[in-house]
PDB file of C-alpha atoms in Angstrom:
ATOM      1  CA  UNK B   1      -9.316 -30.052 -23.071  1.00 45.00           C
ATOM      2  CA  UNK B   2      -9.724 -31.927 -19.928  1.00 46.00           C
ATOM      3  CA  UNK B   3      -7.397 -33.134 -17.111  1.00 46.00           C
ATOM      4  CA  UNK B   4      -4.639 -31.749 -15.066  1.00 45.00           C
ATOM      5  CA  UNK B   5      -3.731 -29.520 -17.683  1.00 43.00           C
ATOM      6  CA  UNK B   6      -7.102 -28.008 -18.153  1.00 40.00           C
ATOM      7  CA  UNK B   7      -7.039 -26.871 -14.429  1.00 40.00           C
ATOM      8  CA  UNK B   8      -3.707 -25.636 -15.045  1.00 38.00           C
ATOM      9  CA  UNK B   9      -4.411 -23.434 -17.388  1.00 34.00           C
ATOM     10  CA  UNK B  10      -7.479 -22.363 -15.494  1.00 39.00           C
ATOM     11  CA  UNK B  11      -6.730 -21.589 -11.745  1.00 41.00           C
ATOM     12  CA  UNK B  12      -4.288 -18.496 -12.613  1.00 40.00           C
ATOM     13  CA  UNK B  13      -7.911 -17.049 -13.683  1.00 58.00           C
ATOM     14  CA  UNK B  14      -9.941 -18.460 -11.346  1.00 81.00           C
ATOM     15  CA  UNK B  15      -7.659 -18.341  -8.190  1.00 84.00           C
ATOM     16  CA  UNK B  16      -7.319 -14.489  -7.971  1.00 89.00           C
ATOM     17  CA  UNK B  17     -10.790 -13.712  -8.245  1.00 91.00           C
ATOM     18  CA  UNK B  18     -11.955 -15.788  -5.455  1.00 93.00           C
ATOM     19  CA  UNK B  19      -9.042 -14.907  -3.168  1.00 94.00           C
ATOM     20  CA  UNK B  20      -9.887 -11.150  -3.302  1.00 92.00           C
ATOM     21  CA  UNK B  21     -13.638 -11.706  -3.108  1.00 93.00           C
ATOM     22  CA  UNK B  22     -12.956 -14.382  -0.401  1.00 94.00           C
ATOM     23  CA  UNK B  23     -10.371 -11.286   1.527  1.00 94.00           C
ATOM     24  CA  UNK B  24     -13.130  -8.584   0.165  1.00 93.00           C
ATOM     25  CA  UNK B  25     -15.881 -10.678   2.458  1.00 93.00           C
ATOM     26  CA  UNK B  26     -13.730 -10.562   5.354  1.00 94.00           C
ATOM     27  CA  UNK B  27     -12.431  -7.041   5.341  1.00 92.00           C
ATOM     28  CA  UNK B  28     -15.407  -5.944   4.761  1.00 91.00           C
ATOM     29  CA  UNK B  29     -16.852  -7.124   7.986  1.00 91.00           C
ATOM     30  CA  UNK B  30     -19.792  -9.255   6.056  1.00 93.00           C
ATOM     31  CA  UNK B  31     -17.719 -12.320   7.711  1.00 94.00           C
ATOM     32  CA  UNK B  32     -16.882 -10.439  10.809  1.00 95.00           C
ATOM     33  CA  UNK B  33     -13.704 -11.311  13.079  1.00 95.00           C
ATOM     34  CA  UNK B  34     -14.843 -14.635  15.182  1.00 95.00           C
ATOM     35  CA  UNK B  35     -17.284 -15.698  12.513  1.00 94.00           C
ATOM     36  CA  UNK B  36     -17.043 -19.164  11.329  1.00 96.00           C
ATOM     37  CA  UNK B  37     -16.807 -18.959   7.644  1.00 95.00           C
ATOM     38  CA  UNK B  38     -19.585 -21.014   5.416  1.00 94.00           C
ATOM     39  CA  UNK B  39     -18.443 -24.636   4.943  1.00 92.00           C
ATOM     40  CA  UNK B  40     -16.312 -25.725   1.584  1.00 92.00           C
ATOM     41  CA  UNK B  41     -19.430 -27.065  -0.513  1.00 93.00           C
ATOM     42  CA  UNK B  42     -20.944 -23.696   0.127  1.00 94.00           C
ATOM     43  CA  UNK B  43     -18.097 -21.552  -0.676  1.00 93.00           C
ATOM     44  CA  UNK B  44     -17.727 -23.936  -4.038  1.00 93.00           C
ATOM     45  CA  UNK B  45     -21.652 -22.948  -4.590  1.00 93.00           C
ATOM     46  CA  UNK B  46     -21.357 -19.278  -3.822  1.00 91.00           C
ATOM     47  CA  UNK B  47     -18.288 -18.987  -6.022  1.00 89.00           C
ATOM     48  CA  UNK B  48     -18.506 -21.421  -8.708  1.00 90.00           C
ATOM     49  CA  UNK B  49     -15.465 -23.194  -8.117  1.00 92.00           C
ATOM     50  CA  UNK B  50     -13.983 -26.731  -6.947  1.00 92.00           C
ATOM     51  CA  UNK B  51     -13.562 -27.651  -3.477  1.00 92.00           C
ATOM     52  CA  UNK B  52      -9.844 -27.805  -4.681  1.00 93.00           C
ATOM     53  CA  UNK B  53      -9.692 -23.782  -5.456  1.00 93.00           C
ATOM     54  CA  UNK B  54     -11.480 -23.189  -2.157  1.00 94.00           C
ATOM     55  CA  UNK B  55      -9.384 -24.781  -0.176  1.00 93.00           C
ATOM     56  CA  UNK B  56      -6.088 -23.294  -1.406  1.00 94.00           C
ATOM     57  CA  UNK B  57      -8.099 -19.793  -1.627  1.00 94.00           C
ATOM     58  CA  UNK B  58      -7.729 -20.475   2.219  1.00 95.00           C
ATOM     59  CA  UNK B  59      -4.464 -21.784   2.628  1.00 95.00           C
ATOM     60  CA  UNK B  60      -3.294 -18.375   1.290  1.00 94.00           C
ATOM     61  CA  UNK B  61      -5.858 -15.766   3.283  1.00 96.00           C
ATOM     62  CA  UNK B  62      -4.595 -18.404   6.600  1.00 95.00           C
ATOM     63  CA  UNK B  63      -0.943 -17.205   5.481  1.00 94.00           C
ATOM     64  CA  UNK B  64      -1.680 -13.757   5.714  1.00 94.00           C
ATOM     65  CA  UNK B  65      -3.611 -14.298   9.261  1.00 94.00           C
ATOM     66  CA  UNK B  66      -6.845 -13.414   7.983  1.00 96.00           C
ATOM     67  CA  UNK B  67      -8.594 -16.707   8.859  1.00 96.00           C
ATOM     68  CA  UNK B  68      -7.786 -19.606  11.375  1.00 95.00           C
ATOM     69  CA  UNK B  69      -8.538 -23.531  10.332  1.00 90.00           C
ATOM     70  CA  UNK B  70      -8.716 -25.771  12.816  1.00 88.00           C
ATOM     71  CA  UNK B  71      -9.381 -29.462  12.180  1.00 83.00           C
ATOM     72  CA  UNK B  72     -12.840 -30.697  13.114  1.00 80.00           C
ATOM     73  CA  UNK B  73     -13.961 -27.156  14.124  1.00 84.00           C
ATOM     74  CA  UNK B  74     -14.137 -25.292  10.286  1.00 90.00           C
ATOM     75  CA  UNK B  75     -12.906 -21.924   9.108  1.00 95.00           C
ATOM     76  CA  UNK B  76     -13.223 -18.582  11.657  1.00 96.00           C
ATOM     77  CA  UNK B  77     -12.066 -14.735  10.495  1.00 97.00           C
ATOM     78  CA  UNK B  78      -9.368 -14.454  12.586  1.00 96.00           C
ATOM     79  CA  UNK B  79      -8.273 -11.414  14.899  1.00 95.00           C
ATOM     80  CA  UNK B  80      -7.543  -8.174  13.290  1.00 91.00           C
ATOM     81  CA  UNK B  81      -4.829  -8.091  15.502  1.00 90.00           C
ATOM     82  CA  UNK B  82      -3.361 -10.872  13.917  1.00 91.00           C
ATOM     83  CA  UNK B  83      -3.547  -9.478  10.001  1.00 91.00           C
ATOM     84  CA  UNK B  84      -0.767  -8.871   8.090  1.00 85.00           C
ATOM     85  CA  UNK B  85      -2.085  -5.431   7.750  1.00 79.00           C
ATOM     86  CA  UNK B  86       0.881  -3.916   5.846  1.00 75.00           C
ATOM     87  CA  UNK B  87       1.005  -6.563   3.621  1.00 80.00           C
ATOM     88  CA  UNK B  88       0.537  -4.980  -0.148  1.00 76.00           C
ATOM     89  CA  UNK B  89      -1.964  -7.384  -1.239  1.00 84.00           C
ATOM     90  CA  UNK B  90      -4.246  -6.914   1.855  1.00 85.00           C
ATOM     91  CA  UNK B  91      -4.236  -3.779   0.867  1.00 80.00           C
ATOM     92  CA  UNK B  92      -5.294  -4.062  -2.343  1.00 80.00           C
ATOM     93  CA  UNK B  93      -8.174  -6.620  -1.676  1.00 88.00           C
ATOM     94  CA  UNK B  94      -9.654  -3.664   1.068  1.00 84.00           C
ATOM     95  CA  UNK B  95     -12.743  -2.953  -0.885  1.00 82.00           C
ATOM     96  CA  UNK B  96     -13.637   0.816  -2.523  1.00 72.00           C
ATOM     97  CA  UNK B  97     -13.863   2.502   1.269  1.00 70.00           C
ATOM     98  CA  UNK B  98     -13.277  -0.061   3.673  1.00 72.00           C
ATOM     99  CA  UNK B  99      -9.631   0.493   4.402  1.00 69.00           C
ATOM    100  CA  UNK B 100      -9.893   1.741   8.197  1.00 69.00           C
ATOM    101  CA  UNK B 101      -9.023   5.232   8.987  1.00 73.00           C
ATOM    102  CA  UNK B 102      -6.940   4.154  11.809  1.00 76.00           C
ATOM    103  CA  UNK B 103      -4.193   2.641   9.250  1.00 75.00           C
ATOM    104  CA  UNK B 104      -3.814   5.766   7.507  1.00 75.00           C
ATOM    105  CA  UNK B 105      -3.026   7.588  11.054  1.00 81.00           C
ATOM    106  CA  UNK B 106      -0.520   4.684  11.480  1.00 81.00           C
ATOM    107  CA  UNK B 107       0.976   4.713   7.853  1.00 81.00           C
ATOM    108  CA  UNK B 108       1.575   9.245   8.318  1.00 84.00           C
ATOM    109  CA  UNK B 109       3.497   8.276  12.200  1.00 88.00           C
ATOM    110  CA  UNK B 110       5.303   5.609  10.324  1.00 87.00           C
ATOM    111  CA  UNK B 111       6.180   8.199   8.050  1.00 89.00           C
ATOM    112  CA  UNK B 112       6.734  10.769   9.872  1.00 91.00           C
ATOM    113  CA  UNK B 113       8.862   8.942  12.030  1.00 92.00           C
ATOM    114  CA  UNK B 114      11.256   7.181   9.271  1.00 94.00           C
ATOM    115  CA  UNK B 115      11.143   9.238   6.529  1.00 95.00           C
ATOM    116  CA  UNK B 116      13.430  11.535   7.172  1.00 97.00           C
ATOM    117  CA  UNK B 117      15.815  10.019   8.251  1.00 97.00           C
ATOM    118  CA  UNK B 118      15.604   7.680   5.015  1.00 97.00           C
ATOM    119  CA  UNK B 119      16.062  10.857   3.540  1.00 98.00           C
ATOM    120  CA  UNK B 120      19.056  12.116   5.234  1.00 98.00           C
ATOM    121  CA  UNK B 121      20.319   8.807   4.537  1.00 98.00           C
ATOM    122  CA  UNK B 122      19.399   9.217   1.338  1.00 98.00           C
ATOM    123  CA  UNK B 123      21.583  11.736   0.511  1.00 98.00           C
ATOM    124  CA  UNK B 124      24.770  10.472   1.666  1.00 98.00           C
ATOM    125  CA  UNK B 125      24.519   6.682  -0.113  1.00 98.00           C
ATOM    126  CA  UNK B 126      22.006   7.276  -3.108  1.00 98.00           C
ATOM    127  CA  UNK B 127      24.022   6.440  -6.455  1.00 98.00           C
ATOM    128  CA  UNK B 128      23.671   8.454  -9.565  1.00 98.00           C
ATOM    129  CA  UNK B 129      21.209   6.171 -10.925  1.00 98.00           C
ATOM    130  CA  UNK B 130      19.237   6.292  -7.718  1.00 98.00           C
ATOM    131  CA  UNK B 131      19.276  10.260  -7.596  1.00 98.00           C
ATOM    132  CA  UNK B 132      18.107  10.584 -11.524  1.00 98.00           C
ATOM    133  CA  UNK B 133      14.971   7.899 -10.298  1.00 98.00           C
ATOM    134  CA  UNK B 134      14.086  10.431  -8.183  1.00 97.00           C
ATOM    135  CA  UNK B 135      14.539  13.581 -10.075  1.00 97.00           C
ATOM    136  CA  UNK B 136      12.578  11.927 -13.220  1.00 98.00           C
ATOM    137  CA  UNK B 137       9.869  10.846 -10.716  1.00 96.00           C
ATOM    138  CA  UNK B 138       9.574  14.519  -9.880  1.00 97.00           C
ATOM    139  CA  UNK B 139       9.225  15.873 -13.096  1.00 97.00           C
ATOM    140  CA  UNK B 140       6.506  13.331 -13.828  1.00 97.00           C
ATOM    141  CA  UNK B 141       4.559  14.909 -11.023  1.00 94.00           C
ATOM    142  CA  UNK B 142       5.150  18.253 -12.213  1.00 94.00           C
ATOM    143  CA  UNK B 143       4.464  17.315 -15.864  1.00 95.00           C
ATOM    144  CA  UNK B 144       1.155  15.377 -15.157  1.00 91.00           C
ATOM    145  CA  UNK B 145      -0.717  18.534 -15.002  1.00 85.00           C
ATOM    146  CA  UNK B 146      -4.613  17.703 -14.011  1.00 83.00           C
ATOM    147  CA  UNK B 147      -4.353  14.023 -14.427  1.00 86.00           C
ATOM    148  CA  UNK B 148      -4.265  12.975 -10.927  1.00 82.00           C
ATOM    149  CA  UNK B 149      -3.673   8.962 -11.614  1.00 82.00           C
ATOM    150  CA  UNK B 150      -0.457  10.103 -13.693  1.00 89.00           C
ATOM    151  CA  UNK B 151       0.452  12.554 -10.608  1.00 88.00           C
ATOM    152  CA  UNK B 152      -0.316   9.839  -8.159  1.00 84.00           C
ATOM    153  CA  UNK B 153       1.781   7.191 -10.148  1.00 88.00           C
ATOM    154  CA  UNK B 154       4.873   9.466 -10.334  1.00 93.00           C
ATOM    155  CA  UNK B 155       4.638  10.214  -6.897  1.00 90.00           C
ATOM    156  CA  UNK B 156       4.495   6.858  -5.140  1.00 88.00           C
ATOM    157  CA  UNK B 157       8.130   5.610  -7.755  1.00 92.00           C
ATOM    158  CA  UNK B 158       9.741   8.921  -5.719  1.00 94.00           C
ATOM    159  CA  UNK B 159       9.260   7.447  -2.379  1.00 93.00           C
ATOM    160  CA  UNK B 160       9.455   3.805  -3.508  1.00 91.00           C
ATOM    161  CA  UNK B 161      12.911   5.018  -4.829  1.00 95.00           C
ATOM    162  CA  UNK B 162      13.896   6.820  -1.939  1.00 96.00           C
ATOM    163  CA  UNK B 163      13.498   4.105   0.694  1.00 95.00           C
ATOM    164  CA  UNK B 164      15.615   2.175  -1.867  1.00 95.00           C
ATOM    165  CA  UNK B 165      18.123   4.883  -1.677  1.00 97.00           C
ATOM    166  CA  UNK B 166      18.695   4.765   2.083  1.00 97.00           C
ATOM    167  CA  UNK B 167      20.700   1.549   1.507  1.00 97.00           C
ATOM    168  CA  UNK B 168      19.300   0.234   4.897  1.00 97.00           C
ATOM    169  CA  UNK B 169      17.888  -3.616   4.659  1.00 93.00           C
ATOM    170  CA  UNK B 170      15.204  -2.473   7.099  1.00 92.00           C
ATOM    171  CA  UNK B 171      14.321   0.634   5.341  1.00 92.00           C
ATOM    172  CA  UNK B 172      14.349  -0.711   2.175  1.00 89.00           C
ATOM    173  CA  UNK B 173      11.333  -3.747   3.773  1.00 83.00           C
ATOM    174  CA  UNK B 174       9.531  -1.115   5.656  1.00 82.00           C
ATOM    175  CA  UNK B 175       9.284   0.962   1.926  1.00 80.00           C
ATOM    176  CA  UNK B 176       8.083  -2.270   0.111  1.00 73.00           C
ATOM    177  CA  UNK B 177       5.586  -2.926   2.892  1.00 67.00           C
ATOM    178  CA  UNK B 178       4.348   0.747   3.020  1.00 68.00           C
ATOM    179  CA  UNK B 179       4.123   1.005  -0.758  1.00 71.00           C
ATOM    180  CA  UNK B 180       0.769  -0.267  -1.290  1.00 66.00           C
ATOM    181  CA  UNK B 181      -0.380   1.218   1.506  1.00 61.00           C
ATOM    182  CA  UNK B 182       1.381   4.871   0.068  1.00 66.00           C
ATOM    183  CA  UNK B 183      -0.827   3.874  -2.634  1.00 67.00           C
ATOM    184  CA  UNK B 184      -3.964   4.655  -1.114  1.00 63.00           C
ATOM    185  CA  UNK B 185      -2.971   7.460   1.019  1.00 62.00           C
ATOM    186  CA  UNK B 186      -1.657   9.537  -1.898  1.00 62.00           C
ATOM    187  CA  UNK B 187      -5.055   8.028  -3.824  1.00 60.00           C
ATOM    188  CA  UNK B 188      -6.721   9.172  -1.184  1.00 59.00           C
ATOM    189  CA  UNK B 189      -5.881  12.983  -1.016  1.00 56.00           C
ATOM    190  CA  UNK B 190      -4.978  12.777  -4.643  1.00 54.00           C
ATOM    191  CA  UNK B 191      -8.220  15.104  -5.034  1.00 61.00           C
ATOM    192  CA  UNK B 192      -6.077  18.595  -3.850  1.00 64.00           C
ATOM    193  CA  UNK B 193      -6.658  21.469  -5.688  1.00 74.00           C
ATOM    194  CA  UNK B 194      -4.226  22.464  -8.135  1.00 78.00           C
ATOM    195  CA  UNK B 195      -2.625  24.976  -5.594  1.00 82.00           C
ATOM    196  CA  UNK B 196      -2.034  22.263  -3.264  1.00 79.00           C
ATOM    197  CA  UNK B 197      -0.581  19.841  -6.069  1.00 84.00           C
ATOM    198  CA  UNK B 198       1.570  22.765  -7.128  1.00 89.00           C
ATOM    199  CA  UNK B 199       3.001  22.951  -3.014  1.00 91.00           C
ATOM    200  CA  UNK B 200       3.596  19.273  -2.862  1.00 90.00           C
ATOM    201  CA  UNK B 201       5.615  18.913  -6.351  1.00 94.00           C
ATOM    202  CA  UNK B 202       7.543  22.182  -4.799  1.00 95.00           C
ATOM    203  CA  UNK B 203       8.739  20.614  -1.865  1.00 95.00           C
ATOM    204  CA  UNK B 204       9.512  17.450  -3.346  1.00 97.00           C
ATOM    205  CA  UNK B 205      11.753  19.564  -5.711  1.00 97.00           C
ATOM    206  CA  UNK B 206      13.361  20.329  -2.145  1.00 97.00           C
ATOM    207  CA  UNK B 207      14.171  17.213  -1.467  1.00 98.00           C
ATOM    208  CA  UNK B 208      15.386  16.841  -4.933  1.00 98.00           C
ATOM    209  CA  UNK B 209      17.817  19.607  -4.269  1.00 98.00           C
ATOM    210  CA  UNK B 210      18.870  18.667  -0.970  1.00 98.00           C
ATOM    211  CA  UNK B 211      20.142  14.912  -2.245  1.00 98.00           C
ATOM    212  CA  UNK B 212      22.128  16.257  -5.731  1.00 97.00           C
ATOM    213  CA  UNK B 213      23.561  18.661  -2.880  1.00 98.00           C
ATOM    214  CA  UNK B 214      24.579  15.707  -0.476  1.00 98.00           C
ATOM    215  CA  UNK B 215      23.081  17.412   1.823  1.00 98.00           C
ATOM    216  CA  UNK B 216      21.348  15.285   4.558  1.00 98.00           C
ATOM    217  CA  UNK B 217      20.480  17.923   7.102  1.00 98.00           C
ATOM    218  CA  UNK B 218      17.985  19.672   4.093  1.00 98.00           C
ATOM    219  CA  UNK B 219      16.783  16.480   3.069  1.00 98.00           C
ATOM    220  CA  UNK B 220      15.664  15.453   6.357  1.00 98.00           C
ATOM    221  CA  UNK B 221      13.844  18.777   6.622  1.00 97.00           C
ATOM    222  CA  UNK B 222      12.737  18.490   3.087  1.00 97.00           C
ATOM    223  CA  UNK B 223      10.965  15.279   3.905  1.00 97.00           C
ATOM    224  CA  UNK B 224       9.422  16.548   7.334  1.00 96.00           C
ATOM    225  CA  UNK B 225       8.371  19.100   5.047  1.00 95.00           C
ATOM    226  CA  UNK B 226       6.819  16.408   2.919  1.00 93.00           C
ATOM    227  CA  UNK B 227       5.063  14.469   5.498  1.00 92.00           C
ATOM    228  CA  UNK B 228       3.877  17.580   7.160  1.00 92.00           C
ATOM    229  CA  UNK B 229       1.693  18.489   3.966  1.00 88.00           C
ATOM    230  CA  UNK B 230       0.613  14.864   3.632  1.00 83.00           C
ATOM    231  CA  UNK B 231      -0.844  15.038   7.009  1.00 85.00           C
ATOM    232  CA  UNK B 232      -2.462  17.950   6.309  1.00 83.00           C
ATOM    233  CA  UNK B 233      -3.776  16.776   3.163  1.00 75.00           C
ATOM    234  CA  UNK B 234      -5.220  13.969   5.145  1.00 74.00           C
ATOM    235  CA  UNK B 235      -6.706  16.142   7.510  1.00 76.00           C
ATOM    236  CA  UNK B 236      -8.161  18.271   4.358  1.00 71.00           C
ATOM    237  CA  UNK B 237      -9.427  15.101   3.187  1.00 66.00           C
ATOM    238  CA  UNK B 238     -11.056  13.442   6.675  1.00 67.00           C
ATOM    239  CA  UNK B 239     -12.744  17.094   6.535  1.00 69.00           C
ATOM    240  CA  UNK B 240     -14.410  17.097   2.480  1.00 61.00           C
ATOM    241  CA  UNK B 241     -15.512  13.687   3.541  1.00 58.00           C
ATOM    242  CA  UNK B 242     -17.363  14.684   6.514  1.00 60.00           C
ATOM    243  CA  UNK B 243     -19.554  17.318   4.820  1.00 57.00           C
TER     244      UNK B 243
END
């Protein structure tokens, strides 16, 4: 088939692939921040793509303020300071160990700083179908036993479900935004012993408690309890890596 429908039917393929290896590239630092990128014919040649797929590759790493276009000048990485560095799909296009350390500091003070007072929040406007979310999300950590992708999975839809919970607008962004980036943190330490695993789904249990109680005073402690261990698990991590 050829024509408009035959690109159609192939850019939903073709347009992922070079987005993330175009994003890959850049977070990477192999086009560093400042850097002109390569010109459109040699981005088509690199990638094995039309100068059409290139250019709205672009468009969309320009509208997450990864690169800068300016007419007659060419393509340059932008600013760091100028990424949308919570955005989800950033994220996710951060190749295997590239994501910078710095963000997961910033993601465990976001935390510890909004958490729990989602919580507390949590526990005075979370319905019924918001509290059994939760509680099902915690016995899907306690039930996934050694497989860590399982644990990690239930534990990022208890958070995701809590910020929901807080009924705040703002909250309820700031979880979205932080989700992908939860990904990686909890991927990250995911490799705790079991005693440490068997900690974590214990105080999450807390929390549990604490918002079937109504009781926002324990779940804000419950979740400073939470964040606590997640920064030491970070910590625990940062130190395994180094030796």
């Amino acid at each position: 088939m050829t024509g408009p429908t035959a690109t159609k039917v192939q850019r939903p393929r073709v347009m992922p692939d070079v987005v993330r290896a175009l994003a890959g590239d850049i977070l990477s630092g192999r086009h560093a921040p400042g850097v002109m990128l390569p010109r459109e014919p040699d981005l088509c040649a690199e990638y094995g793509v039309s100068r059409t797929v290139i250019r709205e590759a672009l468009k969309m790493l320009g509208a997450k303020g990864l690169i800068v276009t300016r007419s007659r000048v060419g393509t340059q990485v932008a600013d760091p300071d100028l990424w949308n560095i919570l955005d989800p799909q950033i994220i996710e296009w951060h190749p295997p160990g590239t994501l910078d350390q710095r963000l997961f500091d910033s993601i465990l003070e976001t935390r510890m700083g909004i958490e729990p007072l989602v919580a507390e929040l949590a526990a005075k406007r979370a319905t019924l179908t918001e509290l059994a979310a939760i509680e099902s999300a915690w016995q899907g950590m306690q039930t996934a036993g050694a497989d860590i992708e399982l644990f990690t999975r239930f534990d990022i839809a208890f958070h995701r479900t809590l910020y929901t919970a807080s009924h705040n607008a703002v909250f309820r962004q700031i979880g979205s935004l932080i989700e992908a980036a939860l990904t990686f943190t909890i991927t990250t330490t995911a490799t705790m012993s079991p005693d440490e695993r068997a900690e974590a789904i214990r105080v999450h249990k807390e929390l549990c408690e604490a918002l079937r109680l109504r009781d926002p005073q324990a779940a804000r402690q419950a979740a400073e309890h939470i964040v606590a261990l997640a920064a030491r698990d970070l910590a625990l991590t940062k130190k395994r890596a180094a030796v």
